[in-house]
Each structure stands twice: as C-alpha cells, then as structure tokens.
Coordinates of C-alpha atoms in Angstrom, one line a residue:
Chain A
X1 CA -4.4 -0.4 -57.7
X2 CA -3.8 0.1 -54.0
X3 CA -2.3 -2.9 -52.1
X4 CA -2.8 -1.3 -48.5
X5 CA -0.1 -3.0 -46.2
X6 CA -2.0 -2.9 -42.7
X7 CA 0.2 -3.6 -39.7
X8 CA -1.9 -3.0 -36.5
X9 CA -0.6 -2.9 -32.9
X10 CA 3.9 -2.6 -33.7
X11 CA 5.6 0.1 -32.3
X12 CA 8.3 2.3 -33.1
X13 CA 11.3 -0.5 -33.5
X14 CA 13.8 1.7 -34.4
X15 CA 13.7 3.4 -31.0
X16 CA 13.5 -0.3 -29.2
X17 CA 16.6 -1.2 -31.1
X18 CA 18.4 2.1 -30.6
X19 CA 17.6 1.9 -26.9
X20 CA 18.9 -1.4 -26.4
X21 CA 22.2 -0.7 -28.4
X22 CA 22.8 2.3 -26.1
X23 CA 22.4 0.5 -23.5
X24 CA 24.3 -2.3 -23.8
X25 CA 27.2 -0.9 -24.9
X26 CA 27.3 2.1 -21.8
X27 CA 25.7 0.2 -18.8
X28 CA 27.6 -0.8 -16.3
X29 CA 26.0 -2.8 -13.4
X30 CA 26.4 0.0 -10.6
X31 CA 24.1 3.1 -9.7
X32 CA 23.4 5.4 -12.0
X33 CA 24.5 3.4 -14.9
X34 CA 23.0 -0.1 -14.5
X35 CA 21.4 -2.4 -17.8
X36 CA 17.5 -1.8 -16.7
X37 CA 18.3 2.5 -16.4
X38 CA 20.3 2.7 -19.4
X39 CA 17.7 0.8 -21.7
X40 CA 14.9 3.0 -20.5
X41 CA 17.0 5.9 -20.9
X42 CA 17.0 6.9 -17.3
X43 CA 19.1 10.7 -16.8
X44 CA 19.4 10.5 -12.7
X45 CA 20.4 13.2 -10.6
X46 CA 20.7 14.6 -7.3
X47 CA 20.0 17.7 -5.6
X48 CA 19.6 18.3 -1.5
X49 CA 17.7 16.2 -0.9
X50 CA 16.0 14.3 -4.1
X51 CA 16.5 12.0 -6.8
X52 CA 15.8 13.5 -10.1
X53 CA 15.1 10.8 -12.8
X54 CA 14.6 11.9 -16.4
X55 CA 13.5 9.9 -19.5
X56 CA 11.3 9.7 -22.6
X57 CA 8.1 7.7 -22.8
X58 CA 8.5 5.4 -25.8
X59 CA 6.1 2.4 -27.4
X60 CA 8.6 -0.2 -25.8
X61 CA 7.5 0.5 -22.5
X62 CA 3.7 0.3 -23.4
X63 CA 1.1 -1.9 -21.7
X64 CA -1.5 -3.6 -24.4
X65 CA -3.9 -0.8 -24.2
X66 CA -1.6 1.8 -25.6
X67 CA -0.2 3.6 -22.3
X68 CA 3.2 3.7 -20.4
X69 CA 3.3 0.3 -18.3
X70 CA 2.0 0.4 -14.5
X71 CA 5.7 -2.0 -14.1
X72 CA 7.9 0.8 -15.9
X73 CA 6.2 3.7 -14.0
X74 CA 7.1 1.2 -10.6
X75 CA 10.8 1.0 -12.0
X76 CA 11.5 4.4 -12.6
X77 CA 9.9 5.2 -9.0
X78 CA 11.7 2.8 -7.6
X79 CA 15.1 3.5 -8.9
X80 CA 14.5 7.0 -7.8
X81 CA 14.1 6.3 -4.3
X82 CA 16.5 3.7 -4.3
X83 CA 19.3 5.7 -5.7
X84 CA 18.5 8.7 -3.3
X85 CA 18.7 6.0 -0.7
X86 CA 22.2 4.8 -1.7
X87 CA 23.3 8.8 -1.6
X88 CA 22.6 9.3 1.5
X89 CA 22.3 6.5 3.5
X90 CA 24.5 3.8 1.6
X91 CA 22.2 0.8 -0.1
X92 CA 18.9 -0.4 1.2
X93 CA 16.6 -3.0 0.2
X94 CA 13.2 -2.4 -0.7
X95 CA 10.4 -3.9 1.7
X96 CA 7.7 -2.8 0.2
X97 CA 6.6 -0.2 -2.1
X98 CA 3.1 1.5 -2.7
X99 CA 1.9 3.3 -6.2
X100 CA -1.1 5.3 -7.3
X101 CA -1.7 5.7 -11.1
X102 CA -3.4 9.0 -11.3
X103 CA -2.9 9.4 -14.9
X104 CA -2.1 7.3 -18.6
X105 CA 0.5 8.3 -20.2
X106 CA 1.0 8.4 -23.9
X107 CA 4.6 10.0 -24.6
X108 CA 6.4 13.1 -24.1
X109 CA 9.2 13.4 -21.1
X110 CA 8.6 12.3 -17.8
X111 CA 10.2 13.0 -14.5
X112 CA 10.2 11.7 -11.5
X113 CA 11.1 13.4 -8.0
X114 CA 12.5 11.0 -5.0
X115 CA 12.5 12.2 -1.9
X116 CA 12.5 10.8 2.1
X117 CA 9.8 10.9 4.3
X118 CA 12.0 9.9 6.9
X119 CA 15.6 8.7 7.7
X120 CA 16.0 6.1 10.0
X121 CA 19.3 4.0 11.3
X122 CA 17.9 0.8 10.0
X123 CA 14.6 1.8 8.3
X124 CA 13.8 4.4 6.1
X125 CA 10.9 5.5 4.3
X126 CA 10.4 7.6 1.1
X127 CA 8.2 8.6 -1.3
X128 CA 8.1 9.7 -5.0
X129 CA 6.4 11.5 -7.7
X130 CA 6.2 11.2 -11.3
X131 CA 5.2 14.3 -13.4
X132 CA 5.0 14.6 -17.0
X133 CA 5.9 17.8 -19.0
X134 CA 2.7 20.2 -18.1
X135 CA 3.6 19.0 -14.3
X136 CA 0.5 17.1 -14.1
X137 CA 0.8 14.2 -11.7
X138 CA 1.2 10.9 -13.3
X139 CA 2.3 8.4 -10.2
X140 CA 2.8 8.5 -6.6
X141 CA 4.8 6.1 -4.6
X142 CA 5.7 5.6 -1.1
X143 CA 7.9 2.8 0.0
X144 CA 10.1 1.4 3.2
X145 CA 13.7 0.5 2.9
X146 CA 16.1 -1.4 5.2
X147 CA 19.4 -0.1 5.3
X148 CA 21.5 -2.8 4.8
Chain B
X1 CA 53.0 -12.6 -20.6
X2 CA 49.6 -12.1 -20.0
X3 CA 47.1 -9.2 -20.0
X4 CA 44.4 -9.6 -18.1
X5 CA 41.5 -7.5 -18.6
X6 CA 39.1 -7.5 -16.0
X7 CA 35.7 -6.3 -16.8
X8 CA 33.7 -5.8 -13.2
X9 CA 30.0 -5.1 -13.1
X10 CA 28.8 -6.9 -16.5
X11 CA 26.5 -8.9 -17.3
X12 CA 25.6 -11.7 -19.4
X13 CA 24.9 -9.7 -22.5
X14 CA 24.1 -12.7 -25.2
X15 CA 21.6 -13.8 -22.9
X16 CA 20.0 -9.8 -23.2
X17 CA 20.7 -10.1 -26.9
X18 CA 18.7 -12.9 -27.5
X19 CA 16.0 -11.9 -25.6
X20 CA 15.7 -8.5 -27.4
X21 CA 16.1 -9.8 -30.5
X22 CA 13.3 -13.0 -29.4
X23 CA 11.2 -9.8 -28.2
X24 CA 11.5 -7.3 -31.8
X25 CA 11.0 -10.5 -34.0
X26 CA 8.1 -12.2 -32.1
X27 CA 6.1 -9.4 -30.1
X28 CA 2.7 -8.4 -31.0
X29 CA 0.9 -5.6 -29.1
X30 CA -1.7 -6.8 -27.5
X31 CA -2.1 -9.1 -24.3
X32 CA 0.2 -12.1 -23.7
X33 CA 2.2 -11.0 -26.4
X34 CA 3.6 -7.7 -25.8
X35 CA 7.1 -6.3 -26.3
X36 CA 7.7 -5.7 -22.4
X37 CA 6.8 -9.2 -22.1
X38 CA 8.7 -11.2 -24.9
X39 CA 11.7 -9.0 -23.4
X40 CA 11.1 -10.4 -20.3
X41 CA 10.4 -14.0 -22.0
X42 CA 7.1 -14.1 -19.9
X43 CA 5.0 -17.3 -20.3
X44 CA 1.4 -16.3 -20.0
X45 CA -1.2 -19.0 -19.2
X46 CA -4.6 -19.5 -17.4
X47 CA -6.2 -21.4 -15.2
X48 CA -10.1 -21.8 -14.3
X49 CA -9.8 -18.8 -11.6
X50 CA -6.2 -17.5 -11.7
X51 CA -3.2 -16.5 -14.2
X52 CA 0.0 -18.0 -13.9
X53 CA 2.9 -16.9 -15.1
X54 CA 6.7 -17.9 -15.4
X55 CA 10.3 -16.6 -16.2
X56 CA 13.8 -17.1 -15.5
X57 CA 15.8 -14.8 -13.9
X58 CA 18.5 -12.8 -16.0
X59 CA 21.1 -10.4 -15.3
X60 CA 20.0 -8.0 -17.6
X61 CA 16.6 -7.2 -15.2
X62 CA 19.4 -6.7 -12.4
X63 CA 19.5 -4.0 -10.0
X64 CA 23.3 -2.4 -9.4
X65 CA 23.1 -4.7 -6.4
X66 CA 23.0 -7.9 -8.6
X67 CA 19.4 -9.4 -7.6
X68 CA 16.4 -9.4 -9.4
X69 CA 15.0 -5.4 -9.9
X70 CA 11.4 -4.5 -7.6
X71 CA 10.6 -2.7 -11.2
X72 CA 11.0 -6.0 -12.8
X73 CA 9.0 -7.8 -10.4
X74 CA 6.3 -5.3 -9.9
X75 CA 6.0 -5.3 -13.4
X76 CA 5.5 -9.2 -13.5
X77 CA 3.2 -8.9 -10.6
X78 CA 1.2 -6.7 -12.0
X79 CA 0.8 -8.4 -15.9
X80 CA -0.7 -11.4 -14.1
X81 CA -3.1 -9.3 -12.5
X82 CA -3.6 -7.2 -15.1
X83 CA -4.5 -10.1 -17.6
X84 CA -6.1 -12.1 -15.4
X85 CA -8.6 -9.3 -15.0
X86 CA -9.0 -8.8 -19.1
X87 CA -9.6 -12.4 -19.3
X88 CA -12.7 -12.8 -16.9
X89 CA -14.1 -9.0 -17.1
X90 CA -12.1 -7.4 -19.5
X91 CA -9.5 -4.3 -19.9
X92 CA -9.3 -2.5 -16.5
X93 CA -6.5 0.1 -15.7
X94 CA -4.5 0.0 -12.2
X95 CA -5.4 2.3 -9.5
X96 CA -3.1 1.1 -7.2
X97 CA -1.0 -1.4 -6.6
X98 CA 1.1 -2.8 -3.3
X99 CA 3.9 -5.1 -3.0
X100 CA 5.5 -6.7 -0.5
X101 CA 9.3 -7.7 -1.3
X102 CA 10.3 -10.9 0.5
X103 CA 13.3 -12.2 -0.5
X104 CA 16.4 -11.3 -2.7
X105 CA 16.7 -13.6 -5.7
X106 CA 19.8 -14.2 -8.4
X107 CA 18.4 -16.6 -11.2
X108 CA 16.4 -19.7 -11.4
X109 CA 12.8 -20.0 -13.0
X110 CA 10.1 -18.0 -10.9
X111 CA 6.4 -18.1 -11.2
X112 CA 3.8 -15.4 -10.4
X113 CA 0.0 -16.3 -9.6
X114 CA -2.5 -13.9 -10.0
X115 CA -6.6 -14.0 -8.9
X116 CA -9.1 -12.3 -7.7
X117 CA -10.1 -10.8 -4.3
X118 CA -13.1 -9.5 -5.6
X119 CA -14.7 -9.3 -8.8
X120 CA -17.1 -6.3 -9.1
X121 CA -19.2 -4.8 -11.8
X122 CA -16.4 -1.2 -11.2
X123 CA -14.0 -2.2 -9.5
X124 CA -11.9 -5.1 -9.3
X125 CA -9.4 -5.9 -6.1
X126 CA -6.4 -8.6 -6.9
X127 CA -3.9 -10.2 -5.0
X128 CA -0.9 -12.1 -7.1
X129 CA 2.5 -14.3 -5.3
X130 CA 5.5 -14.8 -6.9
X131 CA 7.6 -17.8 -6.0
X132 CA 10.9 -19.6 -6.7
X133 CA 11.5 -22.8 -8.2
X134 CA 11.5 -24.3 -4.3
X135 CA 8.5 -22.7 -3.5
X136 CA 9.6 -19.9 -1.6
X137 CA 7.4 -16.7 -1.7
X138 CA 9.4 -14.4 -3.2
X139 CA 6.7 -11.2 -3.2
X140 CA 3.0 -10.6 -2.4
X141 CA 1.0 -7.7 -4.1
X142 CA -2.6 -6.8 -4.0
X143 CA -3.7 -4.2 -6.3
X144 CA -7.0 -2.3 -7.1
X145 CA -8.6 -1.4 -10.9
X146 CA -11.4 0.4 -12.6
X147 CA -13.0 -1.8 -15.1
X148 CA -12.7 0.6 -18.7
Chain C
X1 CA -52.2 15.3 19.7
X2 CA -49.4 13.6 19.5
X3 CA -45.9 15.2 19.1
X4 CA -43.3 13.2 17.3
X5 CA -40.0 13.8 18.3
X6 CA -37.8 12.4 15.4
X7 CA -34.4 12.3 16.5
X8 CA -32.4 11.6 13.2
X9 CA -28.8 10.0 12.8
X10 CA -28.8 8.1 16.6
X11 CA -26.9 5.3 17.5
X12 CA -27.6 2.5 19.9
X13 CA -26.5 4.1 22.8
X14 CA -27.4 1.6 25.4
X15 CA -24.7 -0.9 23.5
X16 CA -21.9 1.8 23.7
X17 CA -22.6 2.4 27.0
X18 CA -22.3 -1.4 27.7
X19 CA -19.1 -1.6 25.6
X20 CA -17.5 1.4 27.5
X21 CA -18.1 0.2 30.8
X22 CA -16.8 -3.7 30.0
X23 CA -14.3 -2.2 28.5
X24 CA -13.4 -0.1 31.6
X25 CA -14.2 -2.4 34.2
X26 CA -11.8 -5.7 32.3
X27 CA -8.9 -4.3 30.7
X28 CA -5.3 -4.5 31.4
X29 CA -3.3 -2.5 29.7
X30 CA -1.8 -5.8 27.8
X31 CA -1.6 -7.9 24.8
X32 CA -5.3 -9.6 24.5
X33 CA -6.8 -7.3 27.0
X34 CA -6.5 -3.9 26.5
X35 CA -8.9 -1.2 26.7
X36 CA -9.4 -0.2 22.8
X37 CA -9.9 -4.5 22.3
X38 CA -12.5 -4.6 24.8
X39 CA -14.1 -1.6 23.5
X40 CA -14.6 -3.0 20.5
X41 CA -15.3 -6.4 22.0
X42 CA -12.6 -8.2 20.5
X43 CA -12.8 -11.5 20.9
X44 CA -8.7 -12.8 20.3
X45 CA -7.4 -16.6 19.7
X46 CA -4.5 -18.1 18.3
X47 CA -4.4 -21.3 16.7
X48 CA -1.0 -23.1 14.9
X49 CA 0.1 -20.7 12.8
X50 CA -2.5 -17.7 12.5
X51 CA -4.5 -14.9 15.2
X52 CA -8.6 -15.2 14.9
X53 CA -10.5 -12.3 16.1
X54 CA -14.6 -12.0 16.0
X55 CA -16.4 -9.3 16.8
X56 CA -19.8 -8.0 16.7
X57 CA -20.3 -5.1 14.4
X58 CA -22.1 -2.1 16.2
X59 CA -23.2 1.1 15.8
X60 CA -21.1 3.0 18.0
X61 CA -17.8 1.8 15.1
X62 CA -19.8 3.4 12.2
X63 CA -18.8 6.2 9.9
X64 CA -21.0 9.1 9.1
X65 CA -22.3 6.8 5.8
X66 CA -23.9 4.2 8.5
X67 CA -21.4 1.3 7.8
X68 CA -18.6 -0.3 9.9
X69 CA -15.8 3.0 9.9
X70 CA -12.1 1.5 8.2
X71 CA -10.5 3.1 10.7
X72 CA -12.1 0.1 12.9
X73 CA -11.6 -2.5 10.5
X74 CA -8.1 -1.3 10.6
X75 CA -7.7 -1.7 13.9
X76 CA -8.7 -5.1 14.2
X77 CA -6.9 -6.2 10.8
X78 CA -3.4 -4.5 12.9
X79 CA -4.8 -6.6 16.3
X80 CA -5.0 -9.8 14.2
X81 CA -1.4 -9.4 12.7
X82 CA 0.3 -7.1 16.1
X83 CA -0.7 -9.9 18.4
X84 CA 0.5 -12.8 16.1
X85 CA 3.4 -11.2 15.8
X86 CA 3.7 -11.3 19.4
X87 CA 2.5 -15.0 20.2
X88 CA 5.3 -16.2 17.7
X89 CA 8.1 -13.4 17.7
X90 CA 7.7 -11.2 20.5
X91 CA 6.9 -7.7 20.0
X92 CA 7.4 -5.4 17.1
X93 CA 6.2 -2.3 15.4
X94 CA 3.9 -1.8 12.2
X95 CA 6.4 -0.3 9.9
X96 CA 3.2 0.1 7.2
X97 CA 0.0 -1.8 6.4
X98 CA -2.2 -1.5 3.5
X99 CA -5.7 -2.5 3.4
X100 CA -8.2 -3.5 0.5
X101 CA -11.9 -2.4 1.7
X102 CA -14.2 -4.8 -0.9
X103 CA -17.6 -4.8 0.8
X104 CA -19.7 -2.2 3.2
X105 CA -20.8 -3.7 6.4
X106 CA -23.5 -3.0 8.6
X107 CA -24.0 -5.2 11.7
X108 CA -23.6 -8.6 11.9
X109 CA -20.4 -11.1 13.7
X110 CA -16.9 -10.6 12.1
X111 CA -14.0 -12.3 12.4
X112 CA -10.1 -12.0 10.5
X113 CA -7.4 -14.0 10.6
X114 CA -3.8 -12.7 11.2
X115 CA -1.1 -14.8 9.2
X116 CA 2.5 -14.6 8.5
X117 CA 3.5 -13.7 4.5
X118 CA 6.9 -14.3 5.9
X119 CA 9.1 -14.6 9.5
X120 CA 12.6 -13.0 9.4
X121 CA 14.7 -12.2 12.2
X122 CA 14.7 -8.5 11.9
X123 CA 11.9 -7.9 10.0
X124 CA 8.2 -10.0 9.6
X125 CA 5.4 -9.6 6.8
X126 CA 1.9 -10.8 7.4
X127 CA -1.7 -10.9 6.1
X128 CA -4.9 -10.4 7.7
X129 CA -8.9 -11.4 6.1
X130 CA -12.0 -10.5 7.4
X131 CA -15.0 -12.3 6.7
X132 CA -18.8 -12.0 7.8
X133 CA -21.0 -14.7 8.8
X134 CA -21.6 -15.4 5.7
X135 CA -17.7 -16.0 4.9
X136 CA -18.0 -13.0 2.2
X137 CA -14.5 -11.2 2.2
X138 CA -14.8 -7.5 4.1
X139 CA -11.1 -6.6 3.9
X140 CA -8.1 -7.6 3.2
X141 CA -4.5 -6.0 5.0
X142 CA -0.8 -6.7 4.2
X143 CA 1.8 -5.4 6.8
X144 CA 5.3 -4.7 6.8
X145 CA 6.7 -5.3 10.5
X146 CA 10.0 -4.5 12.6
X147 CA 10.8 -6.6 15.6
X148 CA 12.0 -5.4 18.6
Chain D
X1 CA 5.3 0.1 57.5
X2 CA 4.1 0.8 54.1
X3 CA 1.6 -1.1 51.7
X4 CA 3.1 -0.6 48.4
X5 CA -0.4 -1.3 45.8
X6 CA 0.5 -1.3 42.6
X7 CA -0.8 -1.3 39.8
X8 CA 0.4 -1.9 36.8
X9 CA -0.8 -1.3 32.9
X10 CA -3.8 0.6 33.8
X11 CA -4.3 3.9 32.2
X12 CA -6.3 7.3 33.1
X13 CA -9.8 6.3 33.1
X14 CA -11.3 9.2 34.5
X15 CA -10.3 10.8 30.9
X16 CA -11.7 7.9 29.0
X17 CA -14.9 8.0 31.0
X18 CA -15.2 12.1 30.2
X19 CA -14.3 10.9 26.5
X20 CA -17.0 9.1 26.2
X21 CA -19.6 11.3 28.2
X22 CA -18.7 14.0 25.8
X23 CA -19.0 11.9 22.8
X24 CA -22.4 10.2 23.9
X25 CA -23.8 13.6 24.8
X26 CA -22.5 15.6 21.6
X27 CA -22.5 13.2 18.6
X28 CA -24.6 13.1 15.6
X29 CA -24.0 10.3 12.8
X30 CA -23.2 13.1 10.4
X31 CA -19.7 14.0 8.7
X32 CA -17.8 16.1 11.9
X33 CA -19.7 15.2 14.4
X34 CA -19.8 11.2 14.2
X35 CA -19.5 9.4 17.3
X36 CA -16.0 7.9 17.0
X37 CA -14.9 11.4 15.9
X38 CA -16.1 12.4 19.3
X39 CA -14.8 10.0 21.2
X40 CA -11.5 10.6 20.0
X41 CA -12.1 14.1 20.2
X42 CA -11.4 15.2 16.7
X43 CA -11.5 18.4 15.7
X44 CA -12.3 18.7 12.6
X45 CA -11.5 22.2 10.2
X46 CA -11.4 22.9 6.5
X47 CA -9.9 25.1 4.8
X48 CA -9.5 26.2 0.9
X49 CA -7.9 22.6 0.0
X50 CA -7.5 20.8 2.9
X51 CA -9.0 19.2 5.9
X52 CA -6.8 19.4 9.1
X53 CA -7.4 17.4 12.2
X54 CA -6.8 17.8 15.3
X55 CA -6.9 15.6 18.7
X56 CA -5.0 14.8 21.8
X57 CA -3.0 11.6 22.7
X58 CA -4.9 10.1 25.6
X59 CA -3.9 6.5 26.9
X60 CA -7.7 5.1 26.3
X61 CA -6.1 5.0 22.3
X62 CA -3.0 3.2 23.6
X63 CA -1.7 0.0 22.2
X64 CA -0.9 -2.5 24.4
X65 CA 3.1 -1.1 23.8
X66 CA 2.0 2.2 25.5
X67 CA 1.8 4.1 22.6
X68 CA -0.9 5.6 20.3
X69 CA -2.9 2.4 18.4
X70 CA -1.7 2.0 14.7
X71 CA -6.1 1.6 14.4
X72 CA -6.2 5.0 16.2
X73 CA -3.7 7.0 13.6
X74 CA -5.7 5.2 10.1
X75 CA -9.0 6.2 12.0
X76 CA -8.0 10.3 12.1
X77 CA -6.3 10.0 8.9
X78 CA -9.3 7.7 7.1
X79 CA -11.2 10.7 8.8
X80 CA -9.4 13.4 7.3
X81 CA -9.4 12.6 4.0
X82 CA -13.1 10.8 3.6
X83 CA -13.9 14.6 5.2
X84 CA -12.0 16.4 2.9
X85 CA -13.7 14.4 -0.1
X86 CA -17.2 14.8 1.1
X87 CA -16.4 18.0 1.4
X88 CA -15.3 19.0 -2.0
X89 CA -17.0 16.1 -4.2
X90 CA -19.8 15.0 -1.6
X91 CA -19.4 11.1 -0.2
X92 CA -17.4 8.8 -1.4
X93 CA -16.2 4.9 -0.1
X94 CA -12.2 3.8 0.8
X95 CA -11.6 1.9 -1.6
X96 CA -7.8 1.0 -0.2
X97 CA -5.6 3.0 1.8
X98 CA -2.1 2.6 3.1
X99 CA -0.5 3.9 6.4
X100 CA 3.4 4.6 6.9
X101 CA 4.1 4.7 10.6
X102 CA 7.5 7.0 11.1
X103 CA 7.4 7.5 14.5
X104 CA 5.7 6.2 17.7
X105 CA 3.7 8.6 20.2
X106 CA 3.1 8.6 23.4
X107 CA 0.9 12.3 24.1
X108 CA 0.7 15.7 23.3
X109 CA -1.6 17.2 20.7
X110 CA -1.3 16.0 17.0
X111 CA -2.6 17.6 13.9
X112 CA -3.6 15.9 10.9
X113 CA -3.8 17.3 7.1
X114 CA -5.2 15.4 4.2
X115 CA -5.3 16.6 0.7
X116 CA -6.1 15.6 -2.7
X117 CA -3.6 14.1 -4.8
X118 CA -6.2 13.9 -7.8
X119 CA -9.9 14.9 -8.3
X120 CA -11.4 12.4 -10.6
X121 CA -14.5 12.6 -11.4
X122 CA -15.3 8.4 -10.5
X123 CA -11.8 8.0 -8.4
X124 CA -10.2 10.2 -6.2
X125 CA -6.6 10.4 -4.5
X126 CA -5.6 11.5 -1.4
X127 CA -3.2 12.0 0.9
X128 CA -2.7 12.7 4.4
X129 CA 0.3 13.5 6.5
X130 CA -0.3 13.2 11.0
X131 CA 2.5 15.5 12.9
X132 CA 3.4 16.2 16.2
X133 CA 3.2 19.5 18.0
X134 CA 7.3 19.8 16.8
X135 CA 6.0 19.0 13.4
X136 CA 7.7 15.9 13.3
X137 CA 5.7 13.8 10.8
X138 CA 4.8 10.8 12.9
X139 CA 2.3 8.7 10.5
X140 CA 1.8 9.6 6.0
X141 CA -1.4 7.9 4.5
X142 CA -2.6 7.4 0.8
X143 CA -5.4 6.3 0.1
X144 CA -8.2 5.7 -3.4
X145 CA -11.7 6.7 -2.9
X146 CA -14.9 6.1 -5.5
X147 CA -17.4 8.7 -5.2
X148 CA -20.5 7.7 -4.4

C-alpha cells in the first residue's frame, strides 16, 4: 500500500532558509551589501556607465501564480538604478519609477542593466532592463531621482 | 576597562528572524498567504470594492539609506492590486505598473488601498495609496493587467 | 445621372476652421489663454484645491482610428495639473506624467480635474481625471513636477 | 518721438495660419496623413524596425513657458509608436503610456524614433526616444498597446 503524501503549492525551503542565513550574517546596511540585496542574492557591479545586478530566480520570490514577483522584479530594477545613481552622482531618492512586464519568469539567472538617461544637478532620470539567460527581455523600467 | 564594539549599519535582526521563521512555518502558496507576504507580515483583507492592506515597517526591508525600500513598497502596492483584481475577476498578470514615491518613512504601521479604475472584460486598470499611521500618503501607483 | 463624389475619411472642417481662427484672434501667449488651449477650446477654472477643464470633443483632435487622439487627452490632463501648479505654487516643469487611457471617445463635452497627490517645496505630484457627460472615466494621469 | 508698441506673448502667426492651411488642404484621417499629424507637420518614415518622426518647433506648439507643450511631445511620440505598431501588427489602442521630459525646447527641427520593446501577439511594447538636431535626447516615452 501507497500512502501518497501530497503537498501542493510549498517551495524550495532549503534555498529560502539558505538565503536568509547568508544574508543575515554578510549584509551590512550600506550599498552593495544591504539586508534586502543580500537575501535575494543580488551580485552588483559597475562598468562605465551601468549598474550590473546579478541573481538567481528562486520559489521565494514567486507571486501565487507560479512566476517571479512583479515587487522583486521592481526591487532589483530599482536597486540597479539607485546604486548606479549613488556611483556617480552621490544618493538620490526615488520620485517615481515606471515598469513594463514583458515576460514571466520561472527560474534560471537574471540580470539586470542600469543605466541614465540623463544626468541632471538636482534631477536625474534612468532607466533599466532586466534580461534573463537567452537575453530575452523580461522588464523595463524608467524612473526619476532627486539628488539629494 | 571597557571594550566597546561598535557595530554601524545593522539592523534589528530578531525582528528579521522572526518574521522568516513566521514566514517558512506559516506560508502557503497561493493568494493572501504567500511566502513574500508572511515575510513581509502583510495583512490581507477586503472590502465591498477595494483591498486593504497593512504592515509595519522593519529594518530588514531597509534601503542602505535607512527608510523603507521603493522594492518593498512597490511590491505592497502591487499585491493589493494584484489581489484585489483575483477577487472580483480573477488571476490577471501586470502589464505595467507606476508609482509615485511621496514621502520617506522609518517604521510605524502603514496601510495600502487598492481598487479599481476600470474593470473590463481584458483588461483591468488599478490605482492603490499607501499611507502612514497619520494619514499621510505615503505612495500612489496605478497599474494596468491582462485578465489570464 | 447623378455622380457621387464620396470623399472618404473627412473631418468637420468648418469647426477647425472656427477653432483656428478663435484661437488666433484670443490668445495670449499666457497661463489660461494661450494659443494650443484656445485651439482646443479649453475651457480652464480653478476651484479650492483642484483645476477643472471642459472641452468639446471634435473631429479635428482625432486619431487616424476616428476617436479623441491621447496625445490631446494628454495635453489637457498636463493643462489641468501645469496650471494648478501654477495657481497654487507658481510655475514648474513636468518632470514625467503617466497616463491610463480606459475608454475610446468620440464627441461629446469633457472635462478633468487637476489635483495635488502632494505639495513639496521643491518638488509637487498631482493627479488629473477626465470624465464625459456621462461621468464615465476617459483617462486617468499622475505627474511628477519640479518648481521653479 | 517714438511710439514704442509692444507686444508681448504673442507668437508667429503667419506660421500657424500656413500650419493649418497646409494641414486643412493635405490631410486624410488615415495613419500618416491625419490631420493633427499635419498640423504639426510630422513627417512620418519607416524603416525595417522603426518609425522615425520628424517636425519643426514652431511657437503655435508653445506652452505658456515659451517652450514646446509637454501635449505636443506625447502627441509625436503617441504618433510614432501607434505608427510603428500599425505598421508591423495593424491597429492597435494606448492602453497607458509614460513620458520623461529631459530637456526643454525652444525650436529647431526634432526627430523622433519609436520601437518595439515586445511584439505580443494581444499586447505590445514600445518605446520611443524625441532628440534634438545635437542629438540630445530631449523627451523618452514607453508606452502598452492591445491590438485591435
């Protein structure tokens, strides 16, 4: 006899716990390093003149339906501009910020390319891309900042 | 004598502790009850036209500047919309979504209001607010879905 | 016999006309009054705390597709919010707007109403609606603004 | 002795008048050849991807700040991407669309480009960027379309 143990709808807890662990014993609450980037495994860079943000789709960050969270895909944007803001131009604060979901996303590596669209004294305005692995669009932001 | 070790830049990490752990033990998958939710201790309720949601503030969805993240928010912003929407027509995906970022906030109890702009048989257009304990509006988004 | 000249895709000429030369012979180049207002036949008032503007809808502001063109609607949406701006803060500059278009409009009396999301000393956010006669919602606009 | 007449905040009307002769004389209500199209005097050109724009600053399209409307910019933008989709999918409707302004202007001849961000087969995404004749970007649009 079969008992079948059926446990719709979890996810992958090891890999929740795992990512929480990491990041609450590396983050530190500056740029680069902070509690929200560690924990979803954010790897930001720089070159020129972008923000290069790295990081893992995993069941944690899921909506209900089964897909990478609309409010995760805004985070990672956001940190992306916000951090190539902070490079440059010293810290901003977001006014407003604008994203298109082209795409669902179900795993694999993402990244996500910050970049400005312009460079003001007080305000600036950027804009952002997320691709996934076959460099299919996923996202598209645009956002303005006020240099603080 | 005494050592001081000073620890800049941390957080309050019980606080992120519990709410993991509230998160892993009590999540489900599936609307209202999701792990991104629990983690963000998101109270999920309904009222005849809108969806209301509230959450305190923590210092583990800080940004490296020590206020509430745009992710974080955008992400609430959106749930209320995005459940709102599942509870009068059903599961929708986001096209788009807009927000407007108002005012910096450190802690206290925040709730976001979600409804409709317009309810069509394709597409649905929402609006949500999120305010402070004192009323203040704290971000505006509007936002744009398919229906699935 | 009779020959019937068919002339597809017109407009109601006679009305443009009319609207070009009111528009020539009354504006001033200022707030309320200028020429692109009385070209479209704006009609602009301010009450306590918002802008009102009505307008007729013609066929000289129509898109290929025989509807009222969103480039018009956003022109009056940015009147509603520019010129509150104005009344209560002086002048400023549209830093972005975004606009919802929910319902295809033909002819008919319009009118929106600018509001304030929020009044800062450097920078302003604000709302704008527009409704037909029939108080359905045609639009809806948010706006991120910088004061001068 | 000399009579001094001035006057202020008027603006060249002998080009608006020729504006709107042109566009009163030339139009059809059909995609490139609308009426507002031709009163703005868009010229409108596609090539393999893309749909570029082009049209001269005149001060009929002023705001009442002496510089080119904010209505006037989403117009040639809305135009150049609801083009561009009709041209590649046939027509569609704006469902939303949102309008950085970078940089005021006050003549000279701009140029418009608006390309896909996605091809659905229901929703489509565009883009559009407006730049000077120094290629200085002066206004970046996004927008989401249904097809029709």
């Amino acid at each position: 006899m079969t008992i079948t143990t059926q446990e719709p709808h979890t996810m992958d807890e090891l890999t929740a716990r795992a990512a929480f662990d990491r990041a609450i014993n590396t983050y530190k609450q500056e740029f680069g390093e902070f509690f929200l980037a560690r924990f979803c495994g954010l790897q930001i860079d720089y070159d020129q003149s972008s923000c290069i943000i790295e990081f893992s789709v995993e069941e944690y960050m899921f909506n209900p339906q089964g897909s990478l969270h609309g409010g995760i895909i805004a985070l990672v944007l956001d940190v992306s501009m916000g951090h190539l803001l902070r490079h440059h131009a010293g810290p901003g604060v977001t006014l407003e910020m604008t994203t298109k979901y082209l795409k669902a996303v179900r795993g694999g590596r993402l990244h996500a390319k910050g970049e400005f669209l312009k460079r003001g004294k007080q305000i600036c305005f950027l804009r952002s891309e997320l691709y996934d692995s076959d460099q299919q669009l996923i996202a598209f932001a645009t956002s303005t900042w006020k240099i603080l």
